[in-house]
Amino acid sequence: MEMYIKYEPTEKELYVKYEPKAEQCAVSAWRKLNKLPLFPQVALVVVPTAAYCSGKYNEIVVNNAEKVYKVASYLPLVLTEKIVKVFGEQTTEMEPSVSES
């Protein structure tokens, strides 16, 4: 436990420092991939499936942590809301505006 207390501030500092850069890299990669032929169509199929699986994973981890396996509380959750927020903003920027005639 002492080791955790000793390194926890360092871990939090690194997370705060590098998380925004990691998000920028992920969004940049997503934009570049969307320019490839067929990728947007594949993403339309894969993304909902990945979102469903991520939600199920989070549900299982939380339920197991609360009821059965305390070790499950150490498993990371997929931050689906944050993913939707970061990529959702980028998606709306990329969509062409539709003008009403």
mmCIF file of N, CA and C in Angstrom:
data_model
loop_
_atom_site.group_PDB
_atom_site.id
_atom_site.type_symbol
_atom_site.label_atom_id
_atom_site.label_comp_id
_atom_site.label_asym_id
_atom_site.label_seq_id
_atom_site.Cartn_x
_atom_site.Cartn_y
_atom_site.Cartn_z
ATOM 1 N N MET A 1 0.820 -1.186 0.000
ATOM 2 C CA MET A 1 0.000 0.000 0.000
ATOM 3 C C MET A 1 0.870 1.258 0.000
ATOM 4 N N GLU A 2 2.012 1.181 0.703
ATOM 5 C CA GLU A 2 2.904 2.335 0.747
ATOM 6 C C GLU A 2 3.408 2.697 -0.647
ATOM 7 N N MET A 3 3.671 1.670 -1.448
ATOM 8 C CA MET A 3 4.162 1.914 -2.804
ATOM 9 C C MET A 3 3.101 2.654 -3.614
ATOM 10 N N TYR A 4 1.839 2.267 -3.453
ATOM 11 C CA TYR A 4 0.750 2.921 -4.169
ATOM 12 C C TYR A 4 0.667 4.391 -3.767
ATOM 13 N N ILE A 5 0.726 4.661 -2.474
ATOM 14 C CA ILE A 5 0.653 6.036 -1.989
ATOM 15 C C ILE A 5 1.847 6.838 -2.493
ATOM 16 N N LYS A 6 2.995 6.204 -2.562
ATOM 17 C CA LYS A 6 4.211 6.879 -3.011
ATOM 18 C C LYS A 6 4.130 7.270 -4.489
ATOM 19 N N TYR A 7 3.586 6.401 -5.340
ATOM 20 C CA TYR A 7 3.594 6.639 -6.782
ATOM 21 C C TYR A 7 2.296 7.226 -7.318
ATOM 22 N N GLU A 8 1.251 7.268 -6.514
ATOM 23 C CA GLU A 8 -0.026 7.776 -6.995
ATOM 24 C C GLU A 8 0.065 9.209 -7.515
ATOM 25 N N PRO A 9 0.674 10.148 -6.801
ATOM 26 C CA PRO A 9 0.750 11.514 -7.349
ATOM 27 C C PRO A 9 1.492 11.574 -8.683
ATOM 28 N N THR A 10 2.546 10.806 -8.836
ATOM 29 C CA THR A 10 3.297 10.794 -10.085
ATOM 30 C C THR A 10 2.427 10.283 -11.227
ATOM 31 N N GLU A 11 1.673 9.231 -10.968
ATOM 32 C CA GLU A 11 0.790 8.665 -11.989
ATOM 33 C C GLU A 11 -0.257 9.685 -12.409
ATOM 34 N N LYS A 12 -0.849 10.373 -11.449
ATOM 35 C CA LYS A 12 -1.871 11.372 -11.770
ATOM 36 C C LYS A 12 -1.277 12.528 -12.568
ATOM 37 N N GLU A 13 -0.086 12.950 -12.206
ATOM 38 C CA GLU A 13 0.566 14.039 -12.927
ATOM 39 C C GLU A 13 0.842 13.646 -14.376
ATOM 40 N N LEU A 14 1.321 12.438 -14.583
ATOM 41 C CA LEU A 14 1.583 11.960 -15.943
ATOM 42 C C LEU A 14 0.298 11.862 -16.745
ATOM 43 N N TYR A 15 -0.758 11.372 -16.118
ATOM 44 C CA TYR A 15 -2.045 11.233 -16.793
ATOM 45 C C TYR A 15 -2.550 12.600 -17.242
ATOM 46 N N VAL A 16 -2.524 13.574 -16.357
ATOM 47 C CA VAL A 16 -2.997 14.921 -16.685
ATOM 48 C C VAL A 16 -2.136 15.541 -17.779
ATOM 49 N N LYS A 17 -0.853 15.260 -17.742
ATOM 50 C CA LYS A 17 0.071 15.849 -18.715
ATOM 51 C C LYS A 17 -0.097 15.249 -20.113
ATOM 52 N N TYR A 18 -0.235 13.929 -20.194
ATOM 53 C CA TYR A 18 -0.203 13.265 -21.500
ATOM 54 C C TYR A 18 -1.567 12.911 -22.073
ATOM 55 N N GLU A 19 -2.616 12.946 -21.281
ATOM 56 C CA GLU A 19 -3.930 12.586 -21.804
ATOM 57 C C GLU A 19 -4.387 13.491 -22.947
ATOM 58 N N PRO A 20 -4.285 14.816 -22.825
ATOM 59 C CA PRO A 20 -4.715 15.661 -23.947
ATOM 60 C C PRO A 20 -3.948 15.368 -25.240
ATOM 61 N N LYS A 21 -2.654 15.097 -25.139
ATOM 62 C CA LYS A 21 -1.856 14.782 -26.328
ATOM 63 C C LYS A 21 -2.307 13.464 -26.941
ATOM 64 N N ALA A 22 -2.606 12.483 -26.097
ATOM 65 C CA ALA A 22 -3.085 11.194 -26.597
ATOM 66 C C ALA A 22 -4.422 11.363 -27.315
ATOM 67 N N GLU A 23 -5.294 12.207 -26.770
ATOM 68 C CA GLU A 23 -6.578 12.477 -27.424
ATOM 69 C C GLU A 23 -6.362 13.132 -28.783
ATOM 70 N N GLN A 24 -5.452 14.101 -28.847
ATOM 71 C CA GLN A 24 -5.170 14.776 -30.115
ATOM 72 C C GLN A 24 -4.655 13.791 -31.158
ATOM 73 N N CYS A 25 -3.771 12.895 -30.744
ATOM 74 C CA CYS A 25 -3.227 11.895 -31.675
ATOM 75 C C CYS A 25 -4.322 10.956 -32.164
ATOM 76 N N ALA A 26 -5.199 10.548 -31.276
ATOM 77 C CA ALA A 26 -6.287 9.645 -31.660
ATOM 78 C C ALA A 26 -7.234 10.319 -32.643
ATOM 79 N N VAL A 27 -7.577 11.567 -32.384
ATOM 80 C CA VAL A 27 -8.472 12.297 -33.284
ATOM 81 C C VAL A 27 -7.804 12.521 -34.632
ATOM 82 N N SER A 28 -6.523 12.838 -34.625
ATOM 83 C CA SER A 28 -5.790 13.030 -35.876
ATOM 84 C C SER A 28 -5.765 11.742 -36.695
ATOM 85 N N ALA A 29 -5.504 10.634 -36.028
ATOM 86 C CA ALA A 29 -5.500 9.339 -36.723
ATOM 87 C C ALA A 29 -6.883 9.030 -37.284
ATOM 88 N N TRP A 30 -7.930 9.327 -36.515
ATOM 89 C CA TRP A 30 -9.303 9.075 -36.965
ATOM 90 C C TRP A 30 -9.615 9.892 -38.213
ATOM 91 N N ARG A 31 -9.204 11.158 -38.221
ATOM 92 C CA ARG A 31 -9.438 12.010 -39.388
ATOM 93 C C ARG A 31 -8.730 11.461 -40.626
ATOM 94 N N LYS A 32 -7.484 11.029 -40.452
ATOM 95 C CA LYS A 32 -6.724 10.489 -41.581
ATOM 96 C C LYS A 32 -7.346 9.197 -42.090
ATOM 97 N N LEU A 33 -7.777 8.343 -41.178
ATOM 98 C CA LEU A 33 -8.412 7.088 -41.592
ATOM 99 C C LEU A 33 -9.715 7.348 -42.337
ATOM 100 N N ASN A 34 -10.455 8.365 -41.929
ATOM 101 C CA ASN A 34 -11.716 8.676 -42.599
ATOM 102 C C ASN A 34 -11.521 9.137 -44.037
ATOM 103 N N LYS A 35 -10.316 9.538 -44.389
ATOM 104 C CA LYS A 35 -10.034 9.954 -45.765
ATOM 105 C C LYS A 35 -9.764 8.761 -46.681
ATOM 106 N N LEU A 36 -9.501 7.603 -46.095
ATOM 107 C CA LEU A 36 -9.242 6.404 -46.895
ATOM 108 C C LEU A 36 -10.543 5.886 -47.501
ATOM 109 N N PRO A 37 -10.460 5.305 -48.690
ATOM 110 C CA PRO A 37 -11.667 4.738 -49.280
ATOM 111 C C PRO A 37 -12.172 3.566 -48.438
ATOM 112 N N LEU A 38 -13.438 3.456 -48.317
ATOM 113 C CA LEU A 38 -14.150 2.394 -47.605
ATOM 114 C C LEU A 38 -14.077 2.475 -46.087
ATOM 115 N N PHE A 39 -13.161 3.243 -45.521
ATOM 116 C CA PHE A 39 -13.070 3.284 -44.057
ATOM 117 C C PHE A 39 -14.343 3.813 -43.411
ATOM 118 N N PRO A 40 -14.933 4.894 -43.916
ATOM 119 C CA PRO A 40 -16.162 5.379 -43.275
ATOM 120 C C PRO A 40 -17.280 4.328 -43.254
ATOM 121 N N GLN A 41 -17.395 3.535 -44.326
ATOM 122 C CA GLN A 41 -18.424 2.495 -44.355
ATOM 123 C C GLN A 41 -18.126 1.397 -43.340
ATOM 124 N N VAL A 42 -16.859 1.026 -43.230
ATOM 125 C CA VAL A 42 -16.465 0.008 -42.250
ATOM 126 C C VAL A 42 -16.696 0.540 -40.837
ATOM 127 N N ALA A 43 -16.369 1.797 -40.618
ATOM 128 C CA ALA A 43 -16.547 2.395 -39.294
ATOM 129 C C ALA A 43 -18.013 2.410 -38.888
ATOM 130 N N LEU A 44 -18.901 2.624 -39.848
ATOM 131 C CA LEU A 44 -20.335 2.619 -39.538
ATOM 132 C C LEU A 44 -20.799 1.265 -39.012
ATOM 133 N N VAL A 45 -20.126 0.210 -39.398
ATOM 134 C CA VAL A 45 -20.470 -1.131 -38.921
ATOM 135 C C VAL A 45 -19.735 -1.449 -37.621
ATOM 136 N N VAL A 46 -18.469 -1.111 -37.556
ATOM 137 C CA VAL A 46 -17.624 -1.511 -36.425
ATOM 138 C C VAL A 46 -17.883 -0.671 -35.176
ATOM 139 N N VAL A 47 -18.070 0.623 -35.322
ATOM 140 C CA VAL A 47 -18.188 1.510 -34.161
ATOM 141 C C VAL A 47 -19.379 1.156 -33.272
ATOM 142 N N PRO A 48 -20.577 0.936 -33.807
ATOM 143 C CA PRO A 48 -21.679 0.555 -32.910
ATOM 144 C C PRO A 48 -21.423 -0.767 -32.178
ATOM 145 N N THR A 49 -20.801 -1.708 -32.854
ATOM 146 C CA THR A 49 -20.477 -2.985 -32.213
ATOM 147 C C THR A 49 -19.464 -2.779 -31.095
ATOM 148 N N ALA A 50 -18.454 -1.970 -31.342
ATOM 149 C CA ALA A 50 -17.451 -1.676 -30.313
ATOM 150 C C ALA A 50 -18.085 -0.948 -29.131
ATOM 151 N N ALA A 51 -19.000 -0.033 -29.402
ATOM 152 C CA ALA A 51 -19.681 0.690 -28.323
ATOM 153 C C ALA A 51 -20.514 -0.266 -27.476
ATOM 154 N N TYR A 52 -21.212 -1.183 -28.125
ATOM 155 C CA TYR A 52 -22.020 -2.171 -27.404
ATOM 156 C C TYR A 52 -21.126 -3.050 -26.529
ATOM 157 N N CYS A 53 -20.034 -3.548 -27.098
ATOM 158 C CA CYS A 53 -19.116 -4.419 -26.342
ATOM 159 C C CYS A 53 -18.467 -3.667 -25.181
ATOM 160 N N SER A 54 -18.120 -2.410 -25.388
ATOM 161 C CA SER A 54 -17.529 -1.604 -24.315
ATOM 162 C C SER A 54 -18.521 -1.407 -23.177
ATOM 163 N N GLY A 55 -19.764 -1.147 -23.531
ATOM 164 C CA GLY A 55 -20.802 -0.991 -22.512
ATOM 165 C C GLY A 55 -21.012 -2.265 -21.716
ATOM 166 N N LYS A 56 -21.042 -3.395 -22.405
ATOM 167 C CA LYS A 56 -21.195 -4.689 -21.727
ATOM 168 C C LYS A 56 -20.004 -4.971 -20.820
ATOM 169 N N TYR A 57 -18.795 -4.692 -21.296
ATOM 170 C CA TYR A 57 -17.587 -4.886 -20.491
ATOM 171 C C TYR A 57 -17.674 -4.060 -19.208
ATOM 172 N N ASN A 58 -18.023 -2.773 -19.349
ATOM 173 C CA ASN A 58 -18.139 -1.906 -18.174
ATOM 174 C C ASN A 58 -19.173 -2.445 -17.191
ATOM 175 N N GLU A 59 -20.296 -2.891 -17.717
ATOM 176 C CA GLU A 59 -21.370 -3.433 -16.878
ATOM 177 C C GLU A 59 -20.899 -4.665 -16.106
ATOM 178 N N ILE A 60 -20.213 -5.553 -16.786
ATOM 179 C CA ILE A 60 -19.715 -6.779 -16.146
ATOM 180 C C ILE A 60 -18.681 -6.448 -15.076
ATOM 181 N N VAL A 61 -17.762 -5.546 -15.381
ATOM 182 C CA VAL A 61 -16.729 -5.179 -14.407
ATOM 183 C C VAL A 61 -17.365 -4.563 -13.160
ATOM 184 N N VAL A 62 -18.293 -3.640 -13.348
ATOM 185 C CA VAL A 62 -18.932 -2.981 -12.204
ATOM 186 C C VAL A 62 -19.720 -3.989 -11.376
ATOM 187 N N ASN A 63 -20.509 -4.837 -12.033
ATOM 188 C CA ASN A 63 -21.297 -5.832 -11.298
ATOM 189 C C ASN A 63 -20.404 -6.806 -10.535
ATOM 190 N N ASN A 64 -19.340 -7.270 -11.164
ATOM 191 C CA ASN A 64 -18.436 -8.203 -10.488
ATOM 192 C C ASN A 64 -17.695 -7.533 -9.337
ATOM 193 N N ALA A 65 -17.338 -6.280 -9.501
ATOM 194 C CA ALA A 65 -16.632 -5.565 -8.434
ATOM 195 C C ALA A 65 -17.538 -5.376 -7.219
ATOM 196 N N GLU A 66 -18.819 -5.129 -7.467
ATOM 197 C CA GLU A 66 -19.760 -4.901 -6.370
ATOM 198 C C GLU A 66 -20.172 -6.190 -5.671
ATOM 199 N N LYS A 67 -20.318 -7.271 -6.423
ATOM 200 C CA LYS A 67 -20.941 -8.468 -5.865
ATOM 201 C C LYS A 67 -19.981 -9.618 -5.598
ATOM 202 N N VAL A 68 -19.205 -9.981 -6.580
ATOM 203 C CA VAL A 68 -18.508 -11.259 -6.506
ATOM 204 C C VAL A 68 -17.007 -11.108 -6.298
ATOM 205 N N TYR A 69 -16.351 -10.481 -7.239
ATOM 206 C CA TYR A 69 -14.892 -10.444 -7.254
ATOM 207 C C TYR A 69 -14.385 -9.040 -6.959
ATOM 208 N N LYS A 70 -13.835 -8.847 -5.793
ATOM 209 C CA LYS A 70 -13.315 -7.522 -5.424
ATOM 210 C C LYS A 70 -12.137 -7.120 -6.309
ATOM 211 N N VAL A 71 -11.410 -8.100 -6.841
ATOM 212 C CA VAL A 71 -10.276 -7.789 -7.712
ATOM 213 C C VAL A 71 -10.745 -7.091 -8.990
ATOM 214 N N ALA A 72 -12.004 -7.283 -9.371
ATOM 215 C CA ALA A 72 -12.538 -6.633 -10.571
ATOM 216 C C ALA A 72 -12.577 -5.115 -10.415
ATOM 217 N N SER A 73 -12.572 -4.630 -9.177
ATOM 218 C CA SER A 73 -12.588 -3.177 -8.975
ATOM 219 C C SER A 73 -11.292 -2.517 -9.455
ATOM 220 N N TYR A 74 -10.263 -3.315 -9.676
ATOM 221 C CA TYR A 74 -8.992 -2.779 -10.176
ATOM 222 C C TYR A 74 -8.935 -2.739 -11.703
ATOM 223 N N LEU A 75 -9.883 -3.358 -12.368
ATOM 224 C CA LEU A 75 -9.901 -3.339 -13.835
ATOM 225 C C LEU A 75 -10.347 -1.962 -14.320
ATOM 226 N N PRO A 76 -9.728 -1.461 -15.368
ATOM 227 C CA PRO A 76 -10.126 -0.141 -15.872
ATOM 228 C C PRO A 76 -11.446 -0.227 -16.629
ATOM 229 N N LEU A 77 -12.209 0.842 -16.558
ATOM 230 C CA LEU A 77 -13.440 0.933 -17.332
ATOM 231 C C LEU A 77 -13.148 1.671 -18.633
ATOM 232 N N VAL A 78 -13.908 1.353 -19.663
ATOM 233 C CA VAL A 78 -13.798 2.061 -20.938
ATOM 234 C C VAL A 78 -14.601 3.349 -20.792
ATOM 235 N N LEU A 79 -13.975 4.472 -21.012
ATOM 236 C CA LEU A 79 -14.627 5.769 -20.832
ATOM 237 C C LEU A 79 -15.427 6.128 -22.081
ATOM 238 N N THR A 80 -16.555 5.463 -22.248
ATOM 239 C CA THR A 80 -17.347 5.626 -23.466
ATOM 240 C C THR A 80 -17.869 7.048 -23.627
ATOM 241 N N GLU A 81 -18.263 7.684 -22.527
ATOM 242 C CA GLU A 81 -18.781 9.046 -22.628
ATOM 243 C C GLU A 81 -17.707 10.002 -23.146
ATOM 244 N N LYS A 82 -16.492 9.813 -22.669
ATOM 245 C CA LYS A 82 -15.394 10.679 -23.104
ATOM 246 C C LYS A 82 -15.060 10.428 -24.577
ATOM 247 N N ILE A 83 -15.103 9.172 -24.990
ATOM 248 C CA ILE A 83 -14.833 8.837 -26.391
ATOM 249 C C ILE A 83 -15.876 9.487 -27.286
ATOM 250 N N VAL A 84 -17.136 9.386 -26.888
ATOM 251 C CA VAL A 84 -18.212 10.000 -27.672
ATOM 252 C C VAL A 84 -18.023 11.509 -27.730
ATOM 253 N N LYS A 85 -17.644 12.106 -26.608
ATOM 254 C CA LYS A 85 -17.455 13.555 -26.567
ATOM 255 C C LYS A 85 -16.323 13.986 -27.496
ATOM 256 N N VAL A 86 -15.182 13.340 -27.385
ATOM 257 C CA VAL A 86 -14.010 13.734 -28.176
ATOM 258 C C VAL A 86 -14.247 13.493 -29.661
ATOM 259 N N PHE A 87 -14.704 12.300 -30.017
ATOM 260 C CA PHE A 87 -14.876 11.984 -31.432
ATOM 261 C C PHE A 87 -16.170 12.551 -31.985
ATOM 262 N N GLY A 88 -17.158 12.739 -31.150
ATOM 263 C CA GLY A 88 -18.415 13.332 -31.592
ATOM 264 C C GLY A 88 -18.216 14.760 -32.054
ATOM 265 N N GLU A 89 -17.400 15.526 -31.311
ATOM 266 C CA GLU A 89 -17.105 16.902 -31.699
ATOM 267 C C GLU A 89 -16.382 16.934 -33.034
ATOM 268 N N GLN A 90 -15.465 16.035 -33.229
ATOM 269 C CA GLN A 90 -14.691 16.001 -34.469
ATOM 270 C C GLN A 90 -15.567 15.568 -35.635
ATOM 271 N N THR A 91 -16.504 14.663 -35.383
ATOM 272 C CA THR A 91 -17.376 14.180 -36.449
ATOM 273 C C THR A 91 -18.282 15.291 -36.943
ATOM 274 N N THR A 92 -18.845 16.077 -36.019
ATOM 275 C CA THR A 92 -19.735 17.143 -36.447
ATOM 276 C C THR A 92 -18.985 18.214 -37.221
ATOM 277 N N GLU A 93 -17.723 18.418 -36.913
ATOM 278 C CA GLU A 93 -16.918 19.377 -37.666
ATOM 279 C C GLU A 93 -16.687 18.893 -39.092
ATOM 280 N N MET A 94 -16.570 17.581 -39.266
ATOM 281 C CA MET A 94 -16.233 17.030 -40.574
ATOM 282 C C MET A 94 -17.451 16.876 -41.473
ATOM 283 N N GLU A 95 -18.658 16.820 -40.888
ATOM 284 C CA GLU A 95 -19.851 16.621 -41.698
ATOM 285 C C GLU A 95 -20.103 17.858 -42.546
ATOM 286 N N PRO A 96 -20.475 17.658 -43.806
ATOM 287 C CA PRO A 96 -20.767 18.812 -44.653
ATOM 288 C C PRO A 96 -22.054 19.478 -44.195
ATOM 289 N N SER A 97 -22.077 20.778 -44.251
ATOM 290 C CA SER A 97 -23.295 21.478 -43.854
ATOM 291 C C SER A 97 -24.310 21.371 -44.978
ATOM 292 N N VAL A 98 -25.543 21.164 -44.589
ATOM 293 C CA VAL A 98 -26.619 21.017 -45.560
ATOM 294 C C VAL A 98 -27.369 22.337 -45.607
ATOM 295 N N SER A 99 -27.424 22.922 -46.781
ATOM 296 C CA SER A 99 -28.156 24.180 -46.909
ATOM 297 C C SER A 99 -29.562 23.886 -47.390
ATOM 298 N N GLU A 100 -30.508 24.547 -46.743
ATOM 299 C CA GLU A 100 -31.903 24.346 -47.131
ATOM 300 C C GLU A 100 -32.237 25.287 -48.270
ATOM 301 N N SER A 101 -32.902 24.760 -49.285
ATOM 302 C CA SER A 101 -33.249 25.586 -50.442
ATOM 303 C C SER A 101 -34.693 25.964 -50.396
#
